[in-house]
CSV table of C-alpha atoms in Angstrom, one decimal:
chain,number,residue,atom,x,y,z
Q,596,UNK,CA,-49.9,-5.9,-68.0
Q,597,UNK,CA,-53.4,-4.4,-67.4
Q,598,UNK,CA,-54.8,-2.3,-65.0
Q,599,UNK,CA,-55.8,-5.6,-62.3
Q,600,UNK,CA,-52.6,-7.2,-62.3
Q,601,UNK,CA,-50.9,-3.9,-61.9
Q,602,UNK,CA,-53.1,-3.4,-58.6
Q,603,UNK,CA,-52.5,-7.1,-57.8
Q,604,UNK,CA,-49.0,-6.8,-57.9
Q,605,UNK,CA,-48.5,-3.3,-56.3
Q,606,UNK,CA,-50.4,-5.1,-53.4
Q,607,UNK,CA,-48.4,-7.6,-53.3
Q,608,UNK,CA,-45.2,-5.1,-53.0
Q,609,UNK,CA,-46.7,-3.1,-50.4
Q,610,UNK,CA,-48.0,-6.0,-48.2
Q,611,UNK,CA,-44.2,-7.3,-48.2
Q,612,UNK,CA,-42.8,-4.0,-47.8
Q,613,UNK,CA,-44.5,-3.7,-44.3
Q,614,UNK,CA,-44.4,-6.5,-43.3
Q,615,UNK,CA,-40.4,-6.2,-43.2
Q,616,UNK,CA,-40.8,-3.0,-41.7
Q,617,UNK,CA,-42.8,-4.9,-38.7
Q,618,UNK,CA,-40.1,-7.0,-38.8
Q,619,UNK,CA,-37.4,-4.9,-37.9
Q,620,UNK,CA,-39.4,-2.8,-36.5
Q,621,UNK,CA,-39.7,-5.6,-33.9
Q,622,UNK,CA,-36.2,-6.8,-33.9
Q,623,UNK,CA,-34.9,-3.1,-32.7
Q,624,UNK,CA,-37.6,-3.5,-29.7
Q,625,UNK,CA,-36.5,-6.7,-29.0
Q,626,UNK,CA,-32.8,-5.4,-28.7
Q,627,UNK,CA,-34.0,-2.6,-26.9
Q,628,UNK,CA,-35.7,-4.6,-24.3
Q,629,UNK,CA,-32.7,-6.8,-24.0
Q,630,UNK,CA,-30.2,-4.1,-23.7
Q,631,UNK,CA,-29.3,-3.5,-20.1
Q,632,UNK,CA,-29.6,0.0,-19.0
Q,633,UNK,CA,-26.5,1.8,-17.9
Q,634,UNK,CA,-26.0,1.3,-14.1
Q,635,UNK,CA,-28.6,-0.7,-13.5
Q,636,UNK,CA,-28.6,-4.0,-11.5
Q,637,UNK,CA,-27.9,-7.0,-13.5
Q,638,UNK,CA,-29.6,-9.7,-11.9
Q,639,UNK,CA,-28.0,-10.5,-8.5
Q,640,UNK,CA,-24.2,-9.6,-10.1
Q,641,UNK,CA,-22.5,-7.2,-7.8
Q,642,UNK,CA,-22.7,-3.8,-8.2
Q,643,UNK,CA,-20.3,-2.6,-10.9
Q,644,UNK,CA,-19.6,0.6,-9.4
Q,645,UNK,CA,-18.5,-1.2,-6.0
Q,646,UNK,CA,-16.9,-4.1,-8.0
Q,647,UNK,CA,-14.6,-1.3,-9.8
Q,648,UNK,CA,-14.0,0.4,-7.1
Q,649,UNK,CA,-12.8,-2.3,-5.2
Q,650,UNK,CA,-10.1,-3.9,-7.6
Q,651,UNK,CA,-6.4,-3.2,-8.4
Q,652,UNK,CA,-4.2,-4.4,-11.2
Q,653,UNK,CA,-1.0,-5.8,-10.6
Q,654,UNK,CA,1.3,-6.5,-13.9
Q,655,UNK,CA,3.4,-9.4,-13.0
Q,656,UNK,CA,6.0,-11.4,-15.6
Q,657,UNK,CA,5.7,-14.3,-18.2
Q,658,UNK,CA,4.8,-17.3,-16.2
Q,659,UNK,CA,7.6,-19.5,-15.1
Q,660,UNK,CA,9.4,-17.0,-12.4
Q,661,UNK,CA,8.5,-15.7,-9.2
Q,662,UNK,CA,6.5,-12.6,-10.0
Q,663,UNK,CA,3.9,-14.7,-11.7
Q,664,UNK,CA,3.9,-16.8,-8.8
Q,665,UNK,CA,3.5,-14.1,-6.3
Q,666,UNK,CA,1.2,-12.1,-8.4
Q,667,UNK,CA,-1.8,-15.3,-8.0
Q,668,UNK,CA,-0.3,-15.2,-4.2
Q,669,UNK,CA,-1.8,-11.9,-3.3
Q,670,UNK,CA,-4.8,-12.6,-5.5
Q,671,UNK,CA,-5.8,-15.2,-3.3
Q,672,UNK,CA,-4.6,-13.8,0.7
Q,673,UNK,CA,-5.3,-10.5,0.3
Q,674,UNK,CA,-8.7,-11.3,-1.2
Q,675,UNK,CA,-11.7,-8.7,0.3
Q,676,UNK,CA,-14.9,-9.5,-1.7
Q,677,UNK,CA,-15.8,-6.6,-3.1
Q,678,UNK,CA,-13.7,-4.3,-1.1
Q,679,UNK,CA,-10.5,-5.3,-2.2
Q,680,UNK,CA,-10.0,-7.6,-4.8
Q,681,UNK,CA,-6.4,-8.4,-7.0
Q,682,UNK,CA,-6.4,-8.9,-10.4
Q,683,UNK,CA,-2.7,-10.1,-11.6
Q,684,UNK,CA,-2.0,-9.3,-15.1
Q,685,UNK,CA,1.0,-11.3,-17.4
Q,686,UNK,CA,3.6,-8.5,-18.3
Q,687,UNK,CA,6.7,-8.7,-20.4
Q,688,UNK,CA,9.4,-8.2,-17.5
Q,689,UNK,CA,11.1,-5.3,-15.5
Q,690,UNK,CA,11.3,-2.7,-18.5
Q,691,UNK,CA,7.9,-2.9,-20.1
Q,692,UNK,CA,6.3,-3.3,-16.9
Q,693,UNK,CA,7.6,0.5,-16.0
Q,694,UNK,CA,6.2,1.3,-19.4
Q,695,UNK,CA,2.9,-0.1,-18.7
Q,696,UNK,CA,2.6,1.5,-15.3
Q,697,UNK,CA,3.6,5.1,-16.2
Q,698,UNK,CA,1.3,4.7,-19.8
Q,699,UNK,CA,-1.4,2.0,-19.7
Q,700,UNK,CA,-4.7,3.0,-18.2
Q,701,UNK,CA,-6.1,-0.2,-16.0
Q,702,UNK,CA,-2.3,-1.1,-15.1
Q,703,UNK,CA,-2.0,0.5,-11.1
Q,704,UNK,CA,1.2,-1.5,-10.0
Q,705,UNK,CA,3.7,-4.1,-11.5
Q,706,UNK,CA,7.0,-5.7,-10.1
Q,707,UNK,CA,9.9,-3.6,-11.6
Q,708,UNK,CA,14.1,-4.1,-10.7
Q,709,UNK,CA,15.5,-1.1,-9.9
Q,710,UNK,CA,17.9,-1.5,-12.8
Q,711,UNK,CA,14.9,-1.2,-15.3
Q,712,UNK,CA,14.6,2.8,-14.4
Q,713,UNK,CA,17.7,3.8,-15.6
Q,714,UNK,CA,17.1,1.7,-18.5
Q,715,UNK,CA,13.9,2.9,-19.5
Q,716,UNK,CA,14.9,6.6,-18.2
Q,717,UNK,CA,17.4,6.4,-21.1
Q,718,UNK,CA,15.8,3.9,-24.0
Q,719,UNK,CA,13.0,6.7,-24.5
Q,720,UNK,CA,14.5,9.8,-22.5
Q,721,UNK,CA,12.4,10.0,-18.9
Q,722,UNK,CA,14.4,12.6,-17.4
Q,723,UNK,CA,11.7,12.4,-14.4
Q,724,UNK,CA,11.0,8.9,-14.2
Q,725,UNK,CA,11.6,9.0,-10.6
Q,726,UNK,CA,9.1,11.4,-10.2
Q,727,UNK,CA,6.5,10.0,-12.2
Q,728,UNK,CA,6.5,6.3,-9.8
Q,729,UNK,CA,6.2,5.4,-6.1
Q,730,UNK,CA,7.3,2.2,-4.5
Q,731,UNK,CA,5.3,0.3,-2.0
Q,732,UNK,CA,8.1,-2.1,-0.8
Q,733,UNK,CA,11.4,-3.9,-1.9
Q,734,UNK,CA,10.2,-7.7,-1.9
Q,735,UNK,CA,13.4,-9.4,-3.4
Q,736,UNK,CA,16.7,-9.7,-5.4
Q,737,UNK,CA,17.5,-10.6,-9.2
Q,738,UNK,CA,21.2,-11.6,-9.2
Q,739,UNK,CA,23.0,-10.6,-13.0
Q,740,UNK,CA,24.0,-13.6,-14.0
Q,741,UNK,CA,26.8,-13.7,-16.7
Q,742,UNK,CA,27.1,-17.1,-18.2
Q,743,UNK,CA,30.1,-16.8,-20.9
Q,744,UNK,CA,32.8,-18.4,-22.9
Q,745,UNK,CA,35.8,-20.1,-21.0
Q,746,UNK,CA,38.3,-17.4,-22.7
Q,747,UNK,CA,36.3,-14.4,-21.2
Q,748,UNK,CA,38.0,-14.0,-18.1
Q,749,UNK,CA,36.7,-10.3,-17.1
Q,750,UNK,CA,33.9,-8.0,-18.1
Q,751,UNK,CA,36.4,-5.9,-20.8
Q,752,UNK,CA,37.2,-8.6,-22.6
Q,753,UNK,CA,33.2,-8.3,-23.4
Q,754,UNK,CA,34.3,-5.4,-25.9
Q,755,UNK,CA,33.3,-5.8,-29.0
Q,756,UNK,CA,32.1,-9.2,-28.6
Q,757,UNK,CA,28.2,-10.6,-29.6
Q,758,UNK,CA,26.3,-10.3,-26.1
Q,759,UNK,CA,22.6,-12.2,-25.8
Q,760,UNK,CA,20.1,-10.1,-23.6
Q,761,UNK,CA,16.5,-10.5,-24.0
Q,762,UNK,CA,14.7,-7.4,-23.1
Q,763,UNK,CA,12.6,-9.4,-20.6
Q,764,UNK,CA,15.1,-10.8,-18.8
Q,765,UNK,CA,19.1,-9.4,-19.2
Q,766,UNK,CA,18.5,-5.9,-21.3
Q,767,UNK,CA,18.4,-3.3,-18.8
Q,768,UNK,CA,21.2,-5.1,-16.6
Q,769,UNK,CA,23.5,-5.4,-20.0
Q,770,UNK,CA,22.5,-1.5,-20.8
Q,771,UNK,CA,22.9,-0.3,-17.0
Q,772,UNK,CA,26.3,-2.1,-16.1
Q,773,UNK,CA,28.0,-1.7,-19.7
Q,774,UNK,CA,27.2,1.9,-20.3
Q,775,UNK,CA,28.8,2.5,-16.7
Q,776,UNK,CA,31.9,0.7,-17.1
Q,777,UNK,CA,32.4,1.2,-20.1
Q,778,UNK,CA,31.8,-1.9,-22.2
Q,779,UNK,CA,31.3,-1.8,-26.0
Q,780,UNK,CA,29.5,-4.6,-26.7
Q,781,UNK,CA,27.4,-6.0,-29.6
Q,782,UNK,CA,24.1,-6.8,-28.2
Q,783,UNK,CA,21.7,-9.2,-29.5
Q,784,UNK,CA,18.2,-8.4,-27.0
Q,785,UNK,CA,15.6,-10.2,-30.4
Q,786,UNK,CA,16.7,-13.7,-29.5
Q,787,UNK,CA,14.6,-15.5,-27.2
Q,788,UNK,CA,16.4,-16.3,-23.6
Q,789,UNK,CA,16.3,-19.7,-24.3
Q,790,UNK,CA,17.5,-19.1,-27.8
Q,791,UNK,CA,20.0,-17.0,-27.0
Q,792,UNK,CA,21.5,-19.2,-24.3
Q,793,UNK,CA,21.6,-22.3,-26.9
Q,794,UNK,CA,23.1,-20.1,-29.3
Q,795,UNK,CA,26.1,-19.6,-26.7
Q,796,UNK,CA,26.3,-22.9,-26.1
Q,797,UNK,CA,26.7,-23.5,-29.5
Q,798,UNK,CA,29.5,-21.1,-30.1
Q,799,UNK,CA,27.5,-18.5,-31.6
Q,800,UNK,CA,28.1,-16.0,-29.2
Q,801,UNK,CA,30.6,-14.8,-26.2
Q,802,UNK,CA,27.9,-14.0,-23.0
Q,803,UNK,CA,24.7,-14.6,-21.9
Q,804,UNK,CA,22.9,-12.4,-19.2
Q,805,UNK,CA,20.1,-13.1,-17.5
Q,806,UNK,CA,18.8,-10.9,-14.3
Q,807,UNK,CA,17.0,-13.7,-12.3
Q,808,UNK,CA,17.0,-15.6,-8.8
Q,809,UNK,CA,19.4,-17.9,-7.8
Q,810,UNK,CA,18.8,-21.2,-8.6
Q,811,UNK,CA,17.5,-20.5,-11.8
Q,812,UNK,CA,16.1,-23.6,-13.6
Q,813,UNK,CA,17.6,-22.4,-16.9
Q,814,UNK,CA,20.8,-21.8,-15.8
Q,815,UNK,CA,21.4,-25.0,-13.2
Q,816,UNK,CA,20.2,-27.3,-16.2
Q,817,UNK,CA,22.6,-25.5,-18.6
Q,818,UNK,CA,25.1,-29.1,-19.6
Q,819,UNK,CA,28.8,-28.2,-19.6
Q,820,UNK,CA,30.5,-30.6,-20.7
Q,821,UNK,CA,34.1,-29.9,-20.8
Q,822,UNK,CA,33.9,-26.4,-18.7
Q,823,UNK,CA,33.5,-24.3,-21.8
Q,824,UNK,CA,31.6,-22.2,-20.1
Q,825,UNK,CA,31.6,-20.6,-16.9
Q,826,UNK,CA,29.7,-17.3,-14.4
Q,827,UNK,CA,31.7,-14.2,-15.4
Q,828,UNK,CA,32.4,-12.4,-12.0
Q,829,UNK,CA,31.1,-8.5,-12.1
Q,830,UNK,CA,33.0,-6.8,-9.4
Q,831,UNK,CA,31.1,-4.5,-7.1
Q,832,UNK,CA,32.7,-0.9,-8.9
Q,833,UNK,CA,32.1,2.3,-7.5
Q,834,UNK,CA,29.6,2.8,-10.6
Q,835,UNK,CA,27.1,0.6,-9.6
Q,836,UNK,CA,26.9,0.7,-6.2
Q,837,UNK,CA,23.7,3.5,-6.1
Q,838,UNK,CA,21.4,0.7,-8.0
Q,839,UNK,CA,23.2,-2.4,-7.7
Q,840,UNK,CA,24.1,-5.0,-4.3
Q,841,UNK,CA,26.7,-7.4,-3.9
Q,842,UNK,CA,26.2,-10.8,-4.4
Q,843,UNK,CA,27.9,-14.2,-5.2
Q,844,UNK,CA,27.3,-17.9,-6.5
Q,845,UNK,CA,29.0,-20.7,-5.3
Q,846,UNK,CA,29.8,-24.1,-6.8
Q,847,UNK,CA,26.7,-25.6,-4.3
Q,848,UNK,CA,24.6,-23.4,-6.3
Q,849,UNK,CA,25.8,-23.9,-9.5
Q,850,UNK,CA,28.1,-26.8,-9.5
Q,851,UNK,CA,28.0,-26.7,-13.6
Q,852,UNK,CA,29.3,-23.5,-13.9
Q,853,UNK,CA,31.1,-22.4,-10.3
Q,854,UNK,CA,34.7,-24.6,-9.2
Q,855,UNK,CA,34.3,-26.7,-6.5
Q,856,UNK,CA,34.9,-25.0,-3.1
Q,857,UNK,CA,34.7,-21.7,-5.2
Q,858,UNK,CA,32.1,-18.3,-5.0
Q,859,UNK,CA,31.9,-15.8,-8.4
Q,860,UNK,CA,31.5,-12.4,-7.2
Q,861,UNK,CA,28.2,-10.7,-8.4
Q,862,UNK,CA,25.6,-7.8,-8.2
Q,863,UNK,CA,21.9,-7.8,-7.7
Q,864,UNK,CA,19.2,-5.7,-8.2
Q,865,UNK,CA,16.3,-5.2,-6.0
Q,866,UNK,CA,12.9,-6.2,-7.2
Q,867,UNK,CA,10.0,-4.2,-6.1
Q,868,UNK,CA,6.2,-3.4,-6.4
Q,869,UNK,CA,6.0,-0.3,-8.3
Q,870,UNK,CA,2.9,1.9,-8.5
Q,871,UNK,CA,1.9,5.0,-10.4
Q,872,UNK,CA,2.6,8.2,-8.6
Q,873,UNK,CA,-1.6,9.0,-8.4
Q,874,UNK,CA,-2.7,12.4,-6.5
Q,875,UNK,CA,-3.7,11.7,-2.9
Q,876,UNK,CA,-7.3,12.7,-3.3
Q,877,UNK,CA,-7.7,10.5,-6.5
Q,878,UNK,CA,-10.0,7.1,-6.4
Q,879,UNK,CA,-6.6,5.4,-7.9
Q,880,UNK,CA,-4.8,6.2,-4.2
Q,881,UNK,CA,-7.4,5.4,-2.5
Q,882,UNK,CA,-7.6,1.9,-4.0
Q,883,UNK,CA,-3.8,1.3,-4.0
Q,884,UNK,CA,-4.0,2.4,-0.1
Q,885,UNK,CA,-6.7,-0.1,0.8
Q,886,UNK,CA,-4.3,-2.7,-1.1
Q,887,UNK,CA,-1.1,-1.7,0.7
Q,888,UNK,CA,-3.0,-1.9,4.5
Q,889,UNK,CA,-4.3,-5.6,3.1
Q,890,UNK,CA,0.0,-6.5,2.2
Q,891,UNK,CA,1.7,-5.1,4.7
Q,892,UNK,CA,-1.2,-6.6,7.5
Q,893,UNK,CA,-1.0,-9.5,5.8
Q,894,UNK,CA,2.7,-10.2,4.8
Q,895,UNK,CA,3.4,-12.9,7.4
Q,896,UNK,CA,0.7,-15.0,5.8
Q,897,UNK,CA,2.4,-14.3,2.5
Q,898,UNK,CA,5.7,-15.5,4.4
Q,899,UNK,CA,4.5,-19.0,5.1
Q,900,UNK,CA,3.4,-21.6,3.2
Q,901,UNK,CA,2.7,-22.8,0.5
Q,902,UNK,CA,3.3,-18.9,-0.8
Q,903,UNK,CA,6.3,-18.5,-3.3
Q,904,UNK,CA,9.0,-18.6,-0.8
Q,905,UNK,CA,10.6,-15.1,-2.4
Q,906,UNK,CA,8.0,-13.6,0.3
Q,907,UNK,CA,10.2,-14.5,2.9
Q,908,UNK,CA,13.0,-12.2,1.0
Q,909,UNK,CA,10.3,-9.1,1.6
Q,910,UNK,CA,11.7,-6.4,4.2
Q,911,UNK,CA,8.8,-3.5,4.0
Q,912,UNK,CA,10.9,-1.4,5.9
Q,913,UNK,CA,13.7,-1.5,3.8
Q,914,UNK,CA,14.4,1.8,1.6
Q,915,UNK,CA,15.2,2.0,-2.1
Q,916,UNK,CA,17.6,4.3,-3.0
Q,917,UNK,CA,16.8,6.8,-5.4
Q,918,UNK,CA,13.2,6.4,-5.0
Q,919,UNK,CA,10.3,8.1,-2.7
Q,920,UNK,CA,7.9,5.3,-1.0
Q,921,UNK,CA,4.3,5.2,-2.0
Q,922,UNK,CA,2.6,7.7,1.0
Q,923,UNK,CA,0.1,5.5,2.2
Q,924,UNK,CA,2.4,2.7,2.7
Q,925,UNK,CA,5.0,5.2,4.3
Q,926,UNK,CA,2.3,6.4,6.7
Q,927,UNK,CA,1.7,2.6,7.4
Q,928,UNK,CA,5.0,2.0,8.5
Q,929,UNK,CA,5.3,5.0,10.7
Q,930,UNK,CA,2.4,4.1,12.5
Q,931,UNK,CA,4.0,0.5,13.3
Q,932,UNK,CA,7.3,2.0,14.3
Q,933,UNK,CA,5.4,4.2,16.6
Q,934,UNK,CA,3.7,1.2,18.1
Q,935,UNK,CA,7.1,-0.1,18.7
Q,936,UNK,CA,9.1,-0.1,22.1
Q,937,UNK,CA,12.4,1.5,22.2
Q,938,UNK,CA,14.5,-1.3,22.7
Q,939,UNK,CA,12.9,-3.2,19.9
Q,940,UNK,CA,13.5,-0.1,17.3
Q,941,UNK,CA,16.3,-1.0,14.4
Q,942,UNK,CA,19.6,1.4,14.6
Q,943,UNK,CA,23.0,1.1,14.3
Q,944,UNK,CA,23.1,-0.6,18.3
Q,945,UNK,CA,20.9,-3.3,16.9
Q,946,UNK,CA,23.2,-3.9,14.0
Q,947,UNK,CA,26.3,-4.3,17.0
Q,948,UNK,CA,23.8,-6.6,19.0
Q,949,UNK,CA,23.7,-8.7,16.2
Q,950,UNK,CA,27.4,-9.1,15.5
Q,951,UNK,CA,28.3,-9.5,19.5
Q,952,UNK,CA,25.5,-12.4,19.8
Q,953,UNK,CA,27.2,-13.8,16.0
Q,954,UNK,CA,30.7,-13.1,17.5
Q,955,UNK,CA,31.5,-11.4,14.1
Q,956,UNK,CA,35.2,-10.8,13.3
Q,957,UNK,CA,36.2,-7.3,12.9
Q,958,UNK,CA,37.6,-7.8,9.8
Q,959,UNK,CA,35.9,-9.6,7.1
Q,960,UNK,CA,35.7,-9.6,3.2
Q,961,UNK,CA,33.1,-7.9,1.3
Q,962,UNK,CA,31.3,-10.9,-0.1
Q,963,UNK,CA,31.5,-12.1,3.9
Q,964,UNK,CA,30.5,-8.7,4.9
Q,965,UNK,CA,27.2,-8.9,2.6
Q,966,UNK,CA,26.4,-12.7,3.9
Q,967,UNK,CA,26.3,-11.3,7.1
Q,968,UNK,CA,24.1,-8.0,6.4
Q,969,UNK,CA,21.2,-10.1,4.7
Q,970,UNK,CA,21.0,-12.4,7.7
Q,971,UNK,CA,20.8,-9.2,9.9
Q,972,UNK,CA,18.1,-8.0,7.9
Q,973,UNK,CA,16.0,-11.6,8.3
Q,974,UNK,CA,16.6,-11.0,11.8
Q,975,UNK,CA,15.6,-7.8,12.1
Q,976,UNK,CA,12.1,-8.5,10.1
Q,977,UNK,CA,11.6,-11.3,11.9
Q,978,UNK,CA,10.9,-8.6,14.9
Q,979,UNK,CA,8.9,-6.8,12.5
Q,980,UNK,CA,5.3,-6.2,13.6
Q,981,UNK,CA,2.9,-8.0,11.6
């Protein structure tokens, strides 16, 4: 190549070299420009700092029960703009929900049963789980529900026999009432609830527990033809009574499962809204306070319709055993009991009040007695001050 060409074509080079340098050259200013700078306004968006500040996280449960339900419930009623604002989140059910609010970073509250502390407590040894959690209020019951084989008659005859308990829905309750009564049982948790129940019904197993509200779908719909199958009664023992209620189905309830004119003793655990136990001068308390004066102001909208009607199952006074209430939503209640007259504060005299106006018999049976103390409690919130 002679010396002209060689020019020509070093030229050529250099004139395409730059020009893809002014190229990207470009490119990167063009990004630059378009990049918005941290904290500042993007177009008429709300401010993100205000936004944040003014939302909390509340990990419900798969949809199709009534946490999801009244997870979108106080989304929408206790709505603020940017002052308070409710973002529900789909969780995995009562264990990994107590998981997620102790570990995850966004999560500030879930729905957790009480039976899902022990459970996790032990599962991945929490000696100080209690202390590591707050609860804002007890909003409703899960009853255990035991669906078995005709020739299980009582919970030992579980011993040694297959068990399905999805983690999301029957684990903990299986774990919690087995390991205190002393059931050895083999425990499938993998299969699927629906799974698992179909697997029973096919003779592929002995139980299937589920910790749910009454009336559940799943269960009502469950075909038994023949009575092969029927609710295994779990008797209110001394070992259960610090996390566990008593309870009962009748045949009304579930005619497919219960004799006619018949009630299955039970237990039920309480379902409430868990929060992270967050230092009081922290922007986390702060937040979750703001949210627990929107609830508990609001709770007899939440109580009415068209909300899920498990609201109306909600007592905010009522205590949890073995658990310290949030302080902000303590505080909250003190201030409406002092607002309260005398005669209108809830004690043991109320509780007589109730049973002279009822005429109550003196002598009654357990399941009777516990009939009786949840419609005392439905009369005593509906005095509560809204």
């Amino acid at each position: 190549m002679n010396r002209v060409a060689r020019v020509t074509v070093g030229a050529f080079v250099v004139a395409i070299v730059s020009s893809s340098l002014l190229a990207l050259t470009g490119s990167v200013r063009a990004q630059q420009q378009r990049a918005p700078v941290a904290g500042a306004p993007v177009g008429t968006l709300p401010d993100r700092e205000s936004l944040n500040s003014g939302t909390v996280t509340v990990i419900t449960a798969p949809i199709g029960g009534p946490m999801s339900v009244m997870g979108s419930d106080m989304a929408a009623v206790l709505d603020e703009g940017e002052s308070l604002r409710v973002l529900p989140i789909l969780g995995k059910g009562s264990a990994q929900n107590l998981v997620d609010i102790i570990m995850l970073k966004n999560i500030d509250m879930g729905f957790v049963a009480t039976d899902a502390l022990e459970f996790v407590k032990t599962e991945y040894n929490i000696p100080d789980i209690a202390q590591r959690v707050r609860y804002i209020a007890q909003l409703f019951h899960n009853d255990v529900h035991i669906v078995a084989r005709r020739e299980i008659r009582s919970l030992q005859d579980l011993n040694g026999k297959r068990v399905f308990a999805e983690r999301s829905i029957g684990l903990p309750a299986a774990r919690t009432i087995f390991r205190r009564l002393g059931i050895q049982a083999d425990i499938d948790s993998q299969t699927d609830p629906t799974g698992g129940l179909q697997k029973l019904i096919d003779g592929q197993g002995d139980a299937w527990i589920a910790s749910v509200s009454k009336d559940a779908p799943i269960i009502k719909g469950i075909k038994n033809d023949g009575g092969r199958l029927h609710l295994l009664a779990v008797p209110y023992d001394h070992a259960l009574q610090d996390i566990y209620l008593p309870s009962s189905f009748s045949s009304e309830e579930y005619p497919n499962l219960v004799p006619p004119g018949t009630r299955v003793d039970a237990v039920a655990a309480s379902t409430v809204l868990m929060v992270y136990n967050w230092p009081e001068n922290s922007e986390r308390y702060r937040r979750t306070a703001r949210f627990v004066d929107a609830l508990f102001g609001k709770i007899q909208v939440l109580q009415s319709p068209p909300r899920h009607p498990k609201w109306r199952d909600t007592v905010l006074s009522a205590p949890v055993q073995g658990l310290v209430r949030f302080k902000a939503a303590q505080e909250w209640l003190d201030g409406a009991r002092a607002m309260q007259s005398p005669a209108q504060d809830g004690n043991p005299a109320e509780f007589r009040k109730f049973l002279d106006e009822r005429k109550a018999q003196a002598r009654m049976s357990p399941d009777e007695a516990a009939r009786l103390y949840s419609d005392f409690l439905k009369w005593q919130r509906s005095k509560e001050p809204r």
